[in-house]
Each structure stands twice: as structure tokens, then as C-alpha cells.
Short mmCIF file of C-alpha atoms in Angstrom, two decimals:
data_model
loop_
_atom_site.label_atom_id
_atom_site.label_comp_id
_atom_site.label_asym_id
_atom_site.label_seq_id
_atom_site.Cartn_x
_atom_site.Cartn_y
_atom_site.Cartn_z
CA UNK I 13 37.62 -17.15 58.41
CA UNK I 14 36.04 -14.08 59.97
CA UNK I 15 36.66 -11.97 62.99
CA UNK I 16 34.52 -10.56 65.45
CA UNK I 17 34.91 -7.82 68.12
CA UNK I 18 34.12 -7.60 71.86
CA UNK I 19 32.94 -4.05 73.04
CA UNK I 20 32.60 -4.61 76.54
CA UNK I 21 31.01 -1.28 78.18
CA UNK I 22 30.90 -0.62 81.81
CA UNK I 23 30.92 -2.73 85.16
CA UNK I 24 27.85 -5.64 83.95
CA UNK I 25 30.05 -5.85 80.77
CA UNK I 26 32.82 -6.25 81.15
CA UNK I 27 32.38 -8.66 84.17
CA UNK I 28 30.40 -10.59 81.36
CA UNK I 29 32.69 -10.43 79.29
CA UNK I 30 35.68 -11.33 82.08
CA UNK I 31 33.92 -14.84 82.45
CA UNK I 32 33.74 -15.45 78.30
CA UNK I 33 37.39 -15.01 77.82
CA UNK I 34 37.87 -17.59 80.82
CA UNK I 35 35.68 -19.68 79.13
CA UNK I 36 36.37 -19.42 75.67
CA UNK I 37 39.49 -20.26 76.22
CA UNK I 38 39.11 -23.34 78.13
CA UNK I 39 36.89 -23.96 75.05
CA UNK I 40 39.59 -23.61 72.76
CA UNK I 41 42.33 -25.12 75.25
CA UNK I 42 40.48 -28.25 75.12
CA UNK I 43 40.12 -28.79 71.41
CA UNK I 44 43.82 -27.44 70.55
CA UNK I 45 45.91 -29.79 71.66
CA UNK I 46 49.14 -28.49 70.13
CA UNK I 47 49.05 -24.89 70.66
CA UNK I 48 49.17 -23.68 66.98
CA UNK I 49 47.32 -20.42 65.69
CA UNK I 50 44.71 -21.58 63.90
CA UNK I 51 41.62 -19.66 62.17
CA UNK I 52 39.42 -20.63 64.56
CA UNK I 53 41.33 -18.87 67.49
CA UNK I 54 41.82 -15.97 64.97
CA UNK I 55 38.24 -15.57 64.68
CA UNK I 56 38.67 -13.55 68.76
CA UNK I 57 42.27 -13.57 69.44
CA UNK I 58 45.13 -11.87 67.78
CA UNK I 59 48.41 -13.84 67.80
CA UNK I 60 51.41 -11.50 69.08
CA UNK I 61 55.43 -11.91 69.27
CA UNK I 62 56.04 -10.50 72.18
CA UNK I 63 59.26 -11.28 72.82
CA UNK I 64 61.13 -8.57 71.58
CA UNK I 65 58.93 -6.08 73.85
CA UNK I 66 57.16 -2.99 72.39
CA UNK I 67 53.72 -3.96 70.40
CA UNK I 68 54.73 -6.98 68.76
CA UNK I 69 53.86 -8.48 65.23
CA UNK I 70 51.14 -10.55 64.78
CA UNK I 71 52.20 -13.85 63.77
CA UNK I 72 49.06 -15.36 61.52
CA UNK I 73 50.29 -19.46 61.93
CA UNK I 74 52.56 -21.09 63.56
CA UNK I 75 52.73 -22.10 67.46
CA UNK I 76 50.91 -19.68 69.73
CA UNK I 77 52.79 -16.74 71.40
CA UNK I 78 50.92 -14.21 73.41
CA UNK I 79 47.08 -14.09 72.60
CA UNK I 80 45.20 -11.17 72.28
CA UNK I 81 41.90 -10.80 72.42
CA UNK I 82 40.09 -8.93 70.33
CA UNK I 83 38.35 -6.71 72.54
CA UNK I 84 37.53 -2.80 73.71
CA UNK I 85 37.12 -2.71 77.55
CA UNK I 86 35.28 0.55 78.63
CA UNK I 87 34.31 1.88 81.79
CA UNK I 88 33.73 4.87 83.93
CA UNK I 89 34.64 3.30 86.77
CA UNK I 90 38.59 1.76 86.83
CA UNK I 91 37.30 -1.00 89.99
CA UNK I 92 36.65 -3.88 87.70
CA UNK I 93 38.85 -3.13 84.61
CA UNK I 94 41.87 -2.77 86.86
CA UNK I 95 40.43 -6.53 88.81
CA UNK I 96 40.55 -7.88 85.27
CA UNK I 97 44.20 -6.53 84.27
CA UNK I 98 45.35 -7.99 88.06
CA UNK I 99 43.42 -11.25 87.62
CA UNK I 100 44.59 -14.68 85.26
CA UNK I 101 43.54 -13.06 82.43
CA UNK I 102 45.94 -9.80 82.41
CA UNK I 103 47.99 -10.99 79.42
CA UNK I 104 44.84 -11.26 77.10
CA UNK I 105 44.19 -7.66 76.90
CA UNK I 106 45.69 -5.49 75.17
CA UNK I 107 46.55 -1.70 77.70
CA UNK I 108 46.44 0.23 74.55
CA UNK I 109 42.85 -1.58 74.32
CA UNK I 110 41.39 0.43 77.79
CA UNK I 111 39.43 3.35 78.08
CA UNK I 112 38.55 4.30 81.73
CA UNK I 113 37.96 6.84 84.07
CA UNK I 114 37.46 7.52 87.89
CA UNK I 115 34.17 9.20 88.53
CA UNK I 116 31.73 7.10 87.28
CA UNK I 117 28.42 8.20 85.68
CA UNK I 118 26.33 8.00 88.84
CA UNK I 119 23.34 5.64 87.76
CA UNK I 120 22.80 9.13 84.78
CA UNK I 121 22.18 7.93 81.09
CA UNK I 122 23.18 11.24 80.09
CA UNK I 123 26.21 11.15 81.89
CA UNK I 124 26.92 8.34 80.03
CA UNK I 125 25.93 9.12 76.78
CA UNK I 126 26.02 12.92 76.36
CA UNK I 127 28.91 13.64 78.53
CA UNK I 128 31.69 11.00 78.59
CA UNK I 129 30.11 9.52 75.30
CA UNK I 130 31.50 13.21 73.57
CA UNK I 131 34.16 13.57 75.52
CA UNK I 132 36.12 10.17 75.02
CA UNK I 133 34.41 9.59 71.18
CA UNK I 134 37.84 10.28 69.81
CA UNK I 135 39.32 7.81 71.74
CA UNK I 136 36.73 5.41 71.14
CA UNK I 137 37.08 5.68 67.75
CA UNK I 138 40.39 5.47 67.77
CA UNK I 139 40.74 2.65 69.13
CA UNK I 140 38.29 0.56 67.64
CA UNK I 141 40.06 1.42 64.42
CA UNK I 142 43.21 0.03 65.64
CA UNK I 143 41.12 -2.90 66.76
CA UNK I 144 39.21 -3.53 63.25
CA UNK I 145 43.11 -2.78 61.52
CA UNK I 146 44.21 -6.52 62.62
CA UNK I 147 41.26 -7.90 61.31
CA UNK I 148 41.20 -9.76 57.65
CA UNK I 149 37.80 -9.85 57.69
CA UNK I 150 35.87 -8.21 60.19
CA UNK I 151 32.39 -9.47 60.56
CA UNK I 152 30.74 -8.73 63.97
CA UNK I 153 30.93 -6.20 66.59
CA UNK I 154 29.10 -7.79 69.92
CA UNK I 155 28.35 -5.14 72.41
CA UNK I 156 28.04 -6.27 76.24
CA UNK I 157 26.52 -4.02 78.79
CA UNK I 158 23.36 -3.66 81.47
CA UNK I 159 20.53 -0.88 80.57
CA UNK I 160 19.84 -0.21 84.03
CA UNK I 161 22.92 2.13 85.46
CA UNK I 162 24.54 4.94 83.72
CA UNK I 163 27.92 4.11 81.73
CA UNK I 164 26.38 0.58 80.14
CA UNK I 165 23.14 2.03 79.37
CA UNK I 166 24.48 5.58 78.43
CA UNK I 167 28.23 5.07 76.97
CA UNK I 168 27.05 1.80 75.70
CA UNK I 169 24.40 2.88 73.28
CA UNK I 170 26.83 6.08 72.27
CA UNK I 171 29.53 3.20 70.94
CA UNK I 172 26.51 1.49 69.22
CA UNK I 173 26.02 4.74 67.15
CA UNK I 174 29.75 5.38 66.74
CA UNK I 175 30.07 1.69 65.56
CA UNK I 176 27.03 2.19 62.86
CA UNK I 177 28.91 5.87 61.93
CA UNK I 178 33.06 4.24 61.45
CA UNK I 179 31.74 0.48 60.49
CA UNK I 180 28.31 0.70 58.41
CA UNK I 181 28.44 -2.60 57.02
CA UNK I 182 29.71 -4.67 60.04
CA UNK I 183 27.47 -6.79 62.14
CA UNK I 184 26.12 -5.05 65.79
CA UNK I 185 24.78 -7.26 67.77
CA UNK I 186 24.37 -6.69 71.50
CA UNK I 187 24.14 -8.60 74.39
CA UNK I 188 21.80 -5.91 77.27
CA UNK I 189 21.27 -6.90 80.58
CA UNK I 190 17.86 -5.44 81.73
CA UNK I 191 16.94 -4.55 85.32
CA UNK I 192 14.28 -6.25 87.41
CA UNK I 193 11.58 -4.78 89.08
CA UNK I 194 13.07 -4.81 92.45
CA UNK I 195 16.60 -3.22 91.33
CA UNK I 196 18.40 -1.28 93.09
CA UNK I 197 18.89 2.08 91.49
CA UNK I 198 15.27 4.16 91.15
CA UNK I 199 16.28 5.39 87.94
CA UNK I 200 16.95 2.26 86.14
CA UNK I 201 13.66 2.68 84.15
CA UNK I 202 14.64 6.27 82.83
CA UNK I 203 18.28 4.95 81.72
CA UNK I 204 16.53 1.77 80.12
CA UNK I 205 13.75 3.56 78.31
CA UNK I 206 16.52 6.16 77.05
CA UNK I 207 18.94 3.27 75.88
CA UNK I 208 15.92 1.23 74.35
CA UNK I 209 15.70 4.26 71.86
CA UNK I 210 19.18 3.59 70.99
CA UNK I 211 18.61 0.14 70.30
CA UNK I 212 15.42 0.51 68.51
CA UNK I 213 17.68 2.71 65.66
CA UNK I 214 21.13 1.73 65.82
CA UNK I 215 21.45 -1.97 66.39
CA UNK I 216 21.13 -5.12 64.14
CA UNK I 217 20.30 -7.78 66.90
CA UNK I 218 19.35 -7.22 70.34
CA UNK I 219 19.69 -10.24 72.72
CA UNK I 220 17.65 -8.99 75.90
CA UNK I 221 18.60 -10.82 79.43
CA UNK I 222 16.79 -10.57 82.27
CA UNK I 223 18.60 -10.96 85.92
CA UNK I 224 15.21 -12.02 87.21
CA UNK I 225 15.65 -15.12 84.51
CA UNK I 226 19.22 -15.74 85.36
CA UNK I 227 18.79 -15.84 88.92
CA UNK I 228 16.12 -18.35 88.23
CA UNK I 229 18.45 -20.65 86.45
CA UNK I 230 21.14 -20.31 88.78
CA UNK I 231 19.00 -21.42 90.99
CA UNK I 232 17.54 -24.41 89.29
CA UNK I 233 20.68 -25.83 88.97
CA UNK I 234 21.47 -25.23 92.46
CA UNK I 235 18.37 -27.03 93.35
CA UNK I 236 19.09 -29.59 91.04
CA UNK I 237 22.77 -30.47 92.30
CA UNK I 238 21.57 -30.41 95.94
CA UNK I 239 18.54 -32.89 95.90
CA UNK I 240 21.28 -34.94 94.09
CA UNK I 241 19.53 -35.53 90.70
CA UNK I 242 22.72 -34.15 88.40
CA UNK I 243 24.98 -36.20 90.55
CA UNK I 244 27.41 -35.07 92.75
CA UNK I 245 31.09 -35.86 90.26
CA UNK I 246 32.68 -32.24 89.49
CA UNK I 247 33.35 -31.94 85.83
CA UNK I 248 36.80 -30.37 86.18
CA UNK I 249 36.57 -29.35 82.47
CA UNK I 250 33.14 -28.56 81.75
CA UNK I 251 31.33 -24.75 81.41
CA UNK I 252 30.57 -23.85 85.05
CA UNK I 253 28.41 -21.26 86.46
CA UNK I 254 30.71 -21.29 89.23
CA UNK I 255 34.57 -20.72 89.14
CA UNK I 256 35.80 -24.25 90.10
CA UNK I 257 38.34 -25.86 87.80
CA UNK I 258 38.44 -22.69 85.95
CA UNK I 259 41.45 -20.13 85.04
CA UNK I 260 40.30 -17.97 88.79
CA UNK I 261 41.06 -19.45 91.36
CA UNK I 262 40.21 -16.64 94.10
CA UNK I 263 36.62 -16.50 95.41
CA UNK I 264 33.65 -16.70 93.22
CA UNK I 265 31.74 -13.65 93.14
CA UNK I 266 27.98 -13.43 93.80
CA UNK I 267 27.34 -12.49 90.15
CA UNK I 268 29.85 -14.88 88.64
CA UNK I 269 27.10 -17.91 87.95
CA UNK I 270 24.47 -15.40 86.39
CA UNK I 271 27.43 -14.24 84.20
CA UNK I 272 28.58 -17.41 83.02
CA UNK I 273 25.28 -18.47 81.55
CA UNK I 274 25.63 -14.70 79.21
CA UNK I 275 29.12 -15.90 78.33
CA UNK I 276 27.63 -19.64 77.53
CA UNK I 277 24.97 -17.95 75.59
CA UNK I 278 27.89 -16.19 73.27
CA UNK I 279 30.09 -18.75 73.27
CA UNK I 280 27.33 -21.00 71.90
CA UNK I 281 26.53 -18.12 69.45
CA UNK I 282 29.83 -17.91 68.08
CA UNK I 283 30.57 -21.47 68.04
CA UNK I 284 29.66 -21.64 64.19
CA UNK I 285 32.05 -18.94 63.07
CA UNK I 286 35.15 -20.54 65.46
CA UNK I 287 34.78 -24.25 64.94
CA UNK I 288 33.14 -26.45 62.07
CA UNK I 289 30.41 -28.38 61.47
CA UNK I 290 28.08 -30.06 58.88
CA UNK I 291 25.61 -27.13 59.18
CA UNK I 292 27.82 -23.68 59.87
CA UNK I 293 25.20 -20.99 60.69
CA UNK I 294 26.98 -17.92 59.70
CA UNK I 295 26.36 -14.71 62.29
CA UNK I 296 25.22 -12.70 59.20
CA UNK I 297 22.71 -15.46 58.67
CA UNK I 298 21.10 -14.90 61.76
CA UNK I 299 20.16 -11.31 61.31
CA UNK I 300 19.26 -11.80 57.87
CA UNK I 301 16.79 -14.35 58.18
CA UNK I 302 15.47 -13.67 62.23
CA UNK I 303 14.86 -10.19 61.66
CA UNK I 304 12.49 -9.31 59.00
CA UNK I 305 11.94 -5.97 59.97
CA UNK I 306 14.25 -3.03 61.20
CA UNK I 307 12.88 -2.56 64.55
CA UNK I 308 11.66 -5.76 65.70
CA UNK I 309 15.27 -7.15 66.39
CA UNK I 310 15.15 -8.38 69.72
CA UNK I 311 15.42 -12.29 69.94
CA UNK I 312 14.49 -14.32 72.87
CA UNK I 313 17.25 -16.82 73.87
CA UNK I 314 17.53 -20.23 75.78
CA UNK I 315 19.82 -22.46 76.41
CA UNK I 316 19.50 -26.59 77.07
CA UNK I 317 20.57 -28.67 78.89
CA UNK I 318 20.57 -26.33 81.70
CA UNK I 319 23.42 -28.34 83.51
CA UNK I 320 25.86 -28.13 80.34
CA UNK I 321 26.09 -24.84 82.48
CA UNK I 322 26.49 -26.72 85.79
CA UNK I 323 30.08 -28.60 87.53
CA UNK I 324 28.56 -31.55 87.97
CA UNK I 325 29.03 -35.23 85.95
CA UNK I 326 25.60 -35.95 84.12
CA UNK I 327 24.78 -38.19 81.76
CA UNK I 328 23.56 -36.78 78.81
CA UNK I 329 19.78 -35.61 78.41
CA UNK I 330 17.86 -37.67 75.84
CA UNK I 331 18.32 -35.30 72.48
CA UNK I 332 14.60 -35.01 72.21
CA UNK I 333 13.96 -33.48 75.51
CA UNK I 334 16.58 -31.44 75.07
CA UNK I 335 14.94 -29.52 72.08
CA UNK I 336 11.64 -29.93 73.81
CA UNK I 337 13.27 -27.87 76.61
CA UNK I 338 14.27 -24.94 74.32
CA UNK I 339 11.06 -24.23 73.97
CA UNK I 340 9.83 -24.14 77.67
CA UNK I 341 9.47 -20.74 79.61
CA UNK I 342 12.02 -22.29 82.25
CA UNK I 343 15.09 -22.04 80.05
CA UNK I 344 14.25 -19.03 78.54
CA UNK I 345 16.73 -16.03 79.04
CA UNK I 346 14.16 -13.21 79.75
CA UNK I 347 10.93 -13.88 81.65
CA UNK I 348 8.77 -15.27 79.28
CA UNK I 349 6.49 -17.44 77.69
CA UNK I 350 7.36 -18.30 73.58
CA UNK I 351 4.67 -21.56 73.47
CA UNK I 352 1.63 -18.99 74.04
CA UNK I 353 3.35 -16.33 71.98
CA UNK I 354 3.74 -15.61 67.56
CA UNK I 355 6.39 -16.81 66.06
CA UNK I 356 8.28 -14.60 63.49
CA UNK I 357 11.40 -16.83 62.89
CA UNK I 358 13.25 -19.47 65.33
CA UNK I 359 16.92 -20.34 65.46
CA UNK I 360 18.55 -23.30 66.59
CA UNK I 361 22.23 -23.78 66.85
CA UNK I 362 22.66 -27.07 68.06
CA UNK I 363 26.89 -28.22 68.77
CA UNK I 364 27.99 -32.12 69.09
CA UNK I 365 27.25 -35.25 67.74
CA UNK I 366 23.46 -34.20 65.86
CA UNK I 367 22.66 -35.27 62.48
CA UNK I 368 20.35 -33.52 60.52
CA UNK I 369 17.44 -35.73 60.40
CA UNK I 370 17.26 -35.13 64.47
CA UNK I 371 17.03 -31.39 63.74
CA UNK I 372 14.08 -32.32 61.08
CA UNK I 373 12.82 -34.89 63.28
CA UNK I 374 12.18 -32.47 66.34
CA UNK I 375 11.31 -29.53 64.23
CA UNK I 376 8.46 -31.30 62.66
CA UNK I 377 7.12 -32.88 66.14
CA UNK I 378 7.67 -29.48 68.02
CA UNK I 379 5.85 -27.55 64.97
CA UNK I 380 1.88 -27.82 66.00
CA UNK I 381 2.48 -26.79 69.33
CA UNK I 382 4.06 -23.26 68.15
CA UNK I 383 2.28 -20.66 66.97
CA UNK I 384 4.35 -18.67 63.36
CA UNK I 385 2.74 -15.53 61.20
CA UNK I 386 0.97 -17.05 58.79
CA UNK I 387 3.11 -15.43 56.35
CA UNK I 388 6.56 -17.57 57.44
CA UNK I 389 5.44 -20.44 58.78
CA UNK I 390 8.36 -22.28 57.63
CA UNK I 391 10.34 -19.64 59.19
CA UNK I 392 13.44 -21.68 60.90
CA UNK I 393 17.01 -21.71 60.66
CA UNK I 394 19.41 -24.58 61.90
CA UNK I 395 22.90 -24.88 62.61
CA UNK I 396 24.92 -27.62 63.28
CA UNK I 397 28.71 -26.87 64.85
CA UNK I 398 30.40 -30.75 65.20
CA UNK I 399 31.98 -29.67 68.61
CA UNK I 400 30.43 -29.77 71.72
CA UNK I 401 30.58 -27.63 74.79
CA UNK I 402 33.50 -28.89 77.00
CA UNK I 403 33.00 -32.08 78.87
CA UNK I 404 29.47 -32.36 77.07
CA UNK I 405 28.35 -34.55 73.94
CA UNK I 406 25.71 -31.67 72.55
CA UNK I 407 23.99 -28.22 73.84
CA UNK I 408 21.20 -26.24 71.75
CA UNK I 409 21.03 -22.44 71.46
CA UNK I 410 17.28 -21.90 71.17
CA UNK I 411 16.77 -17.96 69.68
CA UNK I 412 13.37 -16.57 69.00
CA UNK I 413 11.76 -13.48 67.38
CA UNK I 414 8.73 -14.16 68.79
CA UNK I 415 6.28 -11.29 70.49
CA UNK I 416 6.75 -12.51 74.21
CA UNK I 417 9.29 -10.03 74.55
CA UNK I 418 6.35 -7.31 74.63
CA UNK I 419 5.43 -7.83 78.28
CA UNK I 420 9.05 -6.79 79.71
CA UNK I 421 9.04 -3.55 77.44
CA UNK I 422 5.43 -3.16 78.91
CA UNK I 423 6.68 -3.48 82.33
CA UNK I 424 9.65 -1.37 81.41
CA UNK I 425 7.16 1.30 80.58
CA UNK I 426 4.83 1.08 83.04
CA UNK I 427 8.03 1.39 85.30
CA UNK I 428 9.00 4.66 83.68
CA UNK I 429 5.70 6.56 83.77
CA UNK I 430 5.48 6.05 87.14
CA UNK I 431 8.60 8.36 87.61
CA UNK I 432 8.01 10.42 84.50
CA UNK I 433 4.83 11.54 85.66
CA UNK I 434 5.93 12.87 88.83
CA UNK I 435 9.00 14.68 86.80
CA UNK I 436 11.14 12.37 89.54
CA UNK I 437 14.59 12.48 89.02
CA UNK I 438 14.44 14.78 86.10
CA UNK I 439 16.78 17.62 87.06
CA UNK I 440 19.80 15.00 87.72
CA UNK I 441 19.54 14.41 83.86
CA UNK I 442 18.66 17.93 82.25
CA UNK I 443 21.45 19.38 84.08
CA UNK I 444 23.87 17.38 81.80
CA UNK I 445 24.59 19.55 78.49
CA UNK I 446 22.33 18.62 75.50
CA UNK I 447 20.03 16.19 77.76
CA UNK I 448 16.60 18.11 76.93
CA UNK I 449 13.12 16.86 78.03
CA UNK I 450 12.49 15.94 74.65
CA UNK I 451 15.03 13.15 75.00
CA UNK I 452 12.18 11.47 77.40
CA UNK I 453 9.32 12.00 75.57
CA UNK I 454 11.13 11.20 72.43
CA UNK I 455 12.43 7.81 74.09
CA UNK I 456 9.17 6.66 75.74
CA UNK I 457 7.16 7.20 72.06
CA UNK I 458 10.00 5.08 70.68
CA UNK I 459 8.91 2.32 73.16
CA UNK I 460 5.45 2.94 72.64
CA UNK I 461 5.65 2.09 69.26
CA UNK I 462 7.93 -0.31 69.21
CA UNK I 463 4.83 -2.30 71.66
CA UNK I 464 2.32 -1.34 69.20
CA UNK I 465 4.10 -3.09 66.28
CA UNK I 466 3.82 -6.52 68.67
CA UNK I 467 0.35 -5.47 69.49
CA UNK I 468 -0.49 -5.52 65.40
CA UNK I 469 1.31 -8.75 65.24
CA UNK I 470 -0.44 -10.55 68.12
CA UNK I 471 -3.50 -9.55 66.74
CA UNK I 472 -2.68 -11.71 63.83
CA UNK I 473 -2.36 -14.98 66.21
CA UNK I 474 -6.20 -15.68 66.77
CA UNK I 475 -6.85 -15.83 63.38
CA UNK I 476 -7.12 -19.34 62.25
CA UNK I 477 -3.83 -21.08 61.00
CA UNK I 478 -4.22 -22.08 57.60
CA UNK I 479 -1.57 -24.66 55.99
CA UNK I 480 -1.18 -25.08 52.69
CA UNK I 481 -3.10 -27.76 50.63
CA UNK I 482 -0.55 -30.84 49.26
CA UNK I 483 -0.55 -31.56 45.87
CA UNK I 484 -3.07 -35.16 45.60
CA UNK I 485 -1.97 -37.54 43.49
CA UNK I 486 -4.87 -39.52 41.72
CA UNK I 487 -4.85 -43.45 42.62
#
């Protein structure tokens, strides 16, 4: 079994990644009956004797002791860390497993990366050494963080170059909240443009979210409860987007729901590498055979049924709607629209009771409706994990490399060089040492041509689709 690591990277982060410890272990609560150690808690928890004090060994079977997750919590800030240590979940972390400070980096990519990212990389490294040291077999690193302030956007895309420096050949995916057009910090486009640069070079899988898109589901389902058509029964042990029946019990925050759909998203991600199934998707797998080329690594995620995020009691959705669904605009992660969009490669990680003749089934009915290159038209990749979300019978994980990403980095850039060519904001960043203009020019031509290679593959789309001829059999 592998192991995976959770670099959680300023305040959007690691309040992310706050609600997918909750959750993921509920998750695991609910299928371990016994409380033994087993590989599949191993694959994000450590298992520690504490009771002798000090560090503690790490017991690898047996009953459970004290779990650990495996985890680097970072942040700028101390406000939400120090929630998280004082909250349920203080015993899963690790102290030696902190790295925080008090000032903040003031909305300033460049804070973020060139000041606090050179000043703590020694400890960073340090630490994620010591992390990767009680691993058998490290697979993974998932970084979670927003691109719109300073210490996710900045500090988080200096860890994603320290992780491809000390860890070469292990997995970087990363999970980045973007801003919306109405956010509140002006100089969220500079600090996502900058950190897109970052991602462009240094990442192997980018999962983009939008809060515009989350805000929309949270809503939905909202909507949904209220008019009454999910029901009204609370699922005390289902995957909520609000707190009720979970580990917190103290008021749900305003950002809690939207955060609980990222956490569902990685807990159905992972769900292959922690539990098994008839069709284990492994997380190398997905890189391997989503991303066939270096930059265009950005896959478009959804999630169905929408209320296998909700508290309420539902029956289940019939199976075909719910892959239908997947590919819908309304379920999608970011603001977008796959159906009218090329198709590189598709994903889907479906958990519960599926057989694979209803993944072939729904593949092959769903297939003339989506437009693929004409060069992998057969581009999909399934996985099958036998257990289901809690208090659910199935859930799909729906991710696309498909070109409707290209309108929010068009937006995103549009948003920049409104401020860029004013020179607004400038001096807050070139005061910081080794920030130089060229970092902006440099980071906006990175964009540029990471739209252009979309643009090229659009242009593919209205030629006409050409399948290739059966072999005919004479009668």
C-alpha cells in the first residue's frame, strides 16, 4: 500500500484541509469497525504509541493508538492553525508538523514566495523529510491552498518547487482555489497570474476550483433541501457540507459547506489508493494517462450526486443520471461548460455497488454527445472503488482535461492587465528582495501561452470527427 502527503499552505488550506481530516475519518470510522491499523488508514495516518510520552513509535498493525496524520500545516498567519490544534482534531497533528508565523504576507505573492518562502525553506524541508521518513512507500504529495492572497498563492507555489527539488519522482498534485471576479483583495489577479507560472512548471496535476462554482452548489443543495425535494431525514452519518453529526460540534462557519465539497472531491480522489475495489485507479494512473502534455495539466472536476454532499436522507439517484450529471456544467467544480468543449482524456472514479458493464454502458451512450481530439478518442479511464461514500450506495468523480478551462485563465488575464497596465500595486511587490518586474511580464507570457496551446487545440474541434471504419465481414 502507498502513502500520500497533505501540504496544507495558508488560511484556504488548511481550513480545506481541517474539514478532510473530519471527514476522512468518519470515512474510515465507518468502515473499521474494530479499530485495527490497517493499510488503508496507513495510506494518510501514521499509527503512534503514545503512551510512554516523547515521539512515540509507530506501531505498523495491531489496534489503533494515537493517529497521525500525515500532513505539513503552513501558514503565515497562526489564527486558523492554532483553531485547528484547539478544535476535535488537535490529537491528529503532529506540533513538530507546524510551521507558522505572526505577520502574515499581506495579500503580497512575493511576500509569500520570495520572502518567507527563503526564509523558512530549511524548515520546510526539514520537515517534509521527517514526514516522507515514515513513509514505506511514498506516492503523492497533494498541495491545498487559494491563488488569490499572499501565503497560499506565494508560499504555496515555493513548497511546490521545493517538493519537485527534495522528491523528483513523487506525485504533486494540487488542489488551488481561484478567486472570483468580485473578490475581495484588488490584487488577487497579480498573486494568481504569478502562482499560475508556478504551476505551469512545477506541478504534475492541477485541480482548479472556483468559489463562484462552489457557492453555486452550496446553494443548489440548499435550494434543493428547502423546496423539500431531498427530503427533510438528517443523515447523521453521511458527508455533509454542513457540520451536523460531524466530529465539530461548535458553529459552522460561513466557508465550511464550500470546503467540504474540496475535501469530498479528495476524499473521492483518494478513495482508490485507501480502500479496494474491482477497478483500483491508481493516483499515478491519473497523471499518466489525463495529461499528455507537460503544461496542459489542469483537470476539470465534478462531483454527482450533488446531495451525497448534502445531510439529508435521499434515495438514491438512478445510476444513469448520475453519470449523465457528471457531465453537466451544473456539477462542474470551476465555471464551465465540458459538453461544448475538446476532450483530451476523461476520468471517472465511480465508489459503491457499480459493475463494469454500467461504466461501459454509460460511456458508450454519453460518447456522441462529447467532443475528444481526434487523435484519443478512446481517451477514458475508469475506476471502480467497492465502497461508497458514507451513508450512500455510489458517488462518481467526473475529471476532465478538456479546454473549458481556457475561459477562467482568460478572465484571469484580462483581470491582470487591467492592473498591470496602470503599474497598480506594483511597488508593494518590487519592494520585496528579488521580486523584479520581470517576474510579471515573465508570469503573464507564461499564461499567455499556456491559452494559446488551448486556442491550437480548439481549433482542432470544428474539424469533422472521423471514426474509424469496422472491419465488414462478407455474408
Amino acid at each position: 500500500m502507498t502513502q500520500s502527503v497533505v501540504v496544507q499552505v495558508g488560511q484556504c488550506g488548511n481550513q480545506i484541509g481541517c474539514r478532510f481530516w473530519d471527514l476522512v475519518l468518519r470515512e474510515h470510522a465507518a468502515v473499521n469497525k474494530k479499530g485495527i491499523y490497517d493499510e488503508a488508514l496507513s495510506s494518510f495516518f501514521r499509527n503512534v504509541d503514545t503512551r510512554n510520552g516523547g515521539d512515540g513509535a509507530d506501531i505498523h498493525k495491531g489496534k489503533i493508538f494515537s493517529l497521525k496524520a500525515r500532513a505539513l500545516l503552513i501558514d503565515m498567519e497562526e489564527g486558523v492553525v492554532n483553531e485547528i490544534l484547539q478544535g476535535p482534531l488537535r490529537d491528529v497533528f503532529d506540533s513538530k508538523q507546524l510551521i507558522t508565523d505572526v505577520s502574515g504576507s499581506g495579500n503580497n505573492w512575493a511576500v509569500g514566495h520570495k520572502l518567507y518562502g527563503y526564509q523558512y525553506r530549511e524548515h520546510i524541508v526539514e520537515k517534509l523529510r521527517s514526514t516522507a521518513e515514515h513513509c514505506d512507500c511514498l506516492q503523492c504529495f497533494f498541495v491545498i491552498h487559494s491563488m488569490g492572497g499572499g501565503t497560499g498563492s506565494g508560499l504555496g507555489t515555493f513548497v511546490l518547487n521545493v517538493l519537485e527539488d527534495e522528491f523528483p519522482e513523487v506525485y504533486r498534485f494540487v488542489t488551488s482555489v481561484y478567486p472570483s471576479g468580485e473578490d475581495d483583495v484588488i490584487t488577487s489577479p497579480y498573486n494568481s497570474v504569478l502562482a499560475m507560472k508556478e504551476l505551469n512548471e512545477h506541478a504534475d496535476c492541477v485541480l482548479p476550483i472556483e468559489n463562484e462554482s462552489l457557492f453555486s452548489i452550496v446553494s443548489k443543495i440548499h435550494q434543493m433541501t428547502n423546496s423539500g425535494k431531498l427530503g427533510s431525514t438528517v443523515k447523521q452519518n453521511s458527508l455533509l457540507t454542513s457540520s451536523a453529526g460531524s466530529i465539530k460540534t461548535e458553529q459552522e462557519k460561513p466557508f465550511d459547506a464550500m470546503n467540504n465539497i474540496v475535501a469530498n472531491l479528495l476524499l473521492n480522489l483518494t478513495s482508490s489508493a485507501r480502500f479496494e475495489g474491482s477497478l483500483n485507479m491508481d493516483l499515478n494512473e491519473i497523471s499518466m494517462n489525463l495529461v499528455p502534455f507537460p503544461r496542459l495539466h489542469y483537470l476539470v472536476s465534478s462531483l454527482t450526486p450533488l446531495y451525497t454532499l448534502a445531510d439529508v436522507n435521499v434515495p438514491s439517484r438512478r445510476l444513469d443520471q448520475m453519470f449523465s450529471d457528471a457531465f453537466s456544467k451544473d456539477h462542474q467544480l470551476i465555471q464551465a461548460d465540458p459538453k461544448h468543449s475538446l476532450y483530451l482524456a476523461c476520468a471517472l472514479l465511480v465508489r459503491g455497488n457499480v459493475q463494469v458493464s454500467d461504466l461501459r454502458r454509460n460511456i458508450e451512450r454519453l460518447k456522441p454527445s462529447l467532443h475528444f481530439v481526434s487523435w484519443n478518442q478512446e481517451g477514458w479511464k475508469t475506476g471502480l472503488c467497492s465502497v461508497p461514500p458514507v451513508g450512500h450506495s455510489h458517488s462518481l468523480l467526473a475529471l476532465a482535461n478538456n479546454t473549458c478551462v481556457k475561459p477562467t485563465f482568460t478572465e484571469l488575464k484580462d483581470r491582470f492587465m487591467k492592473l498591470y497596465k496602470k503599474k497598480a500595486h506594483l511597488h508593494h511587490y518590487l519592494h520585496v528582495d528579488g521580486m523584479e518586474q520581470s517576474c510579471f511580464s515573465e508570469a503573464i507570457s507564461s499564461l499567455s501561452d499556456l491559452i494559446e496551446e488551448y486556442n491550437q487545440l480548439d481549433a482542432t474541434k470544428s474539424a469533422p470527427r472521423t471514426y474509424p471504419s469496422r472491419l465488414k465481414i462478407a455474408m
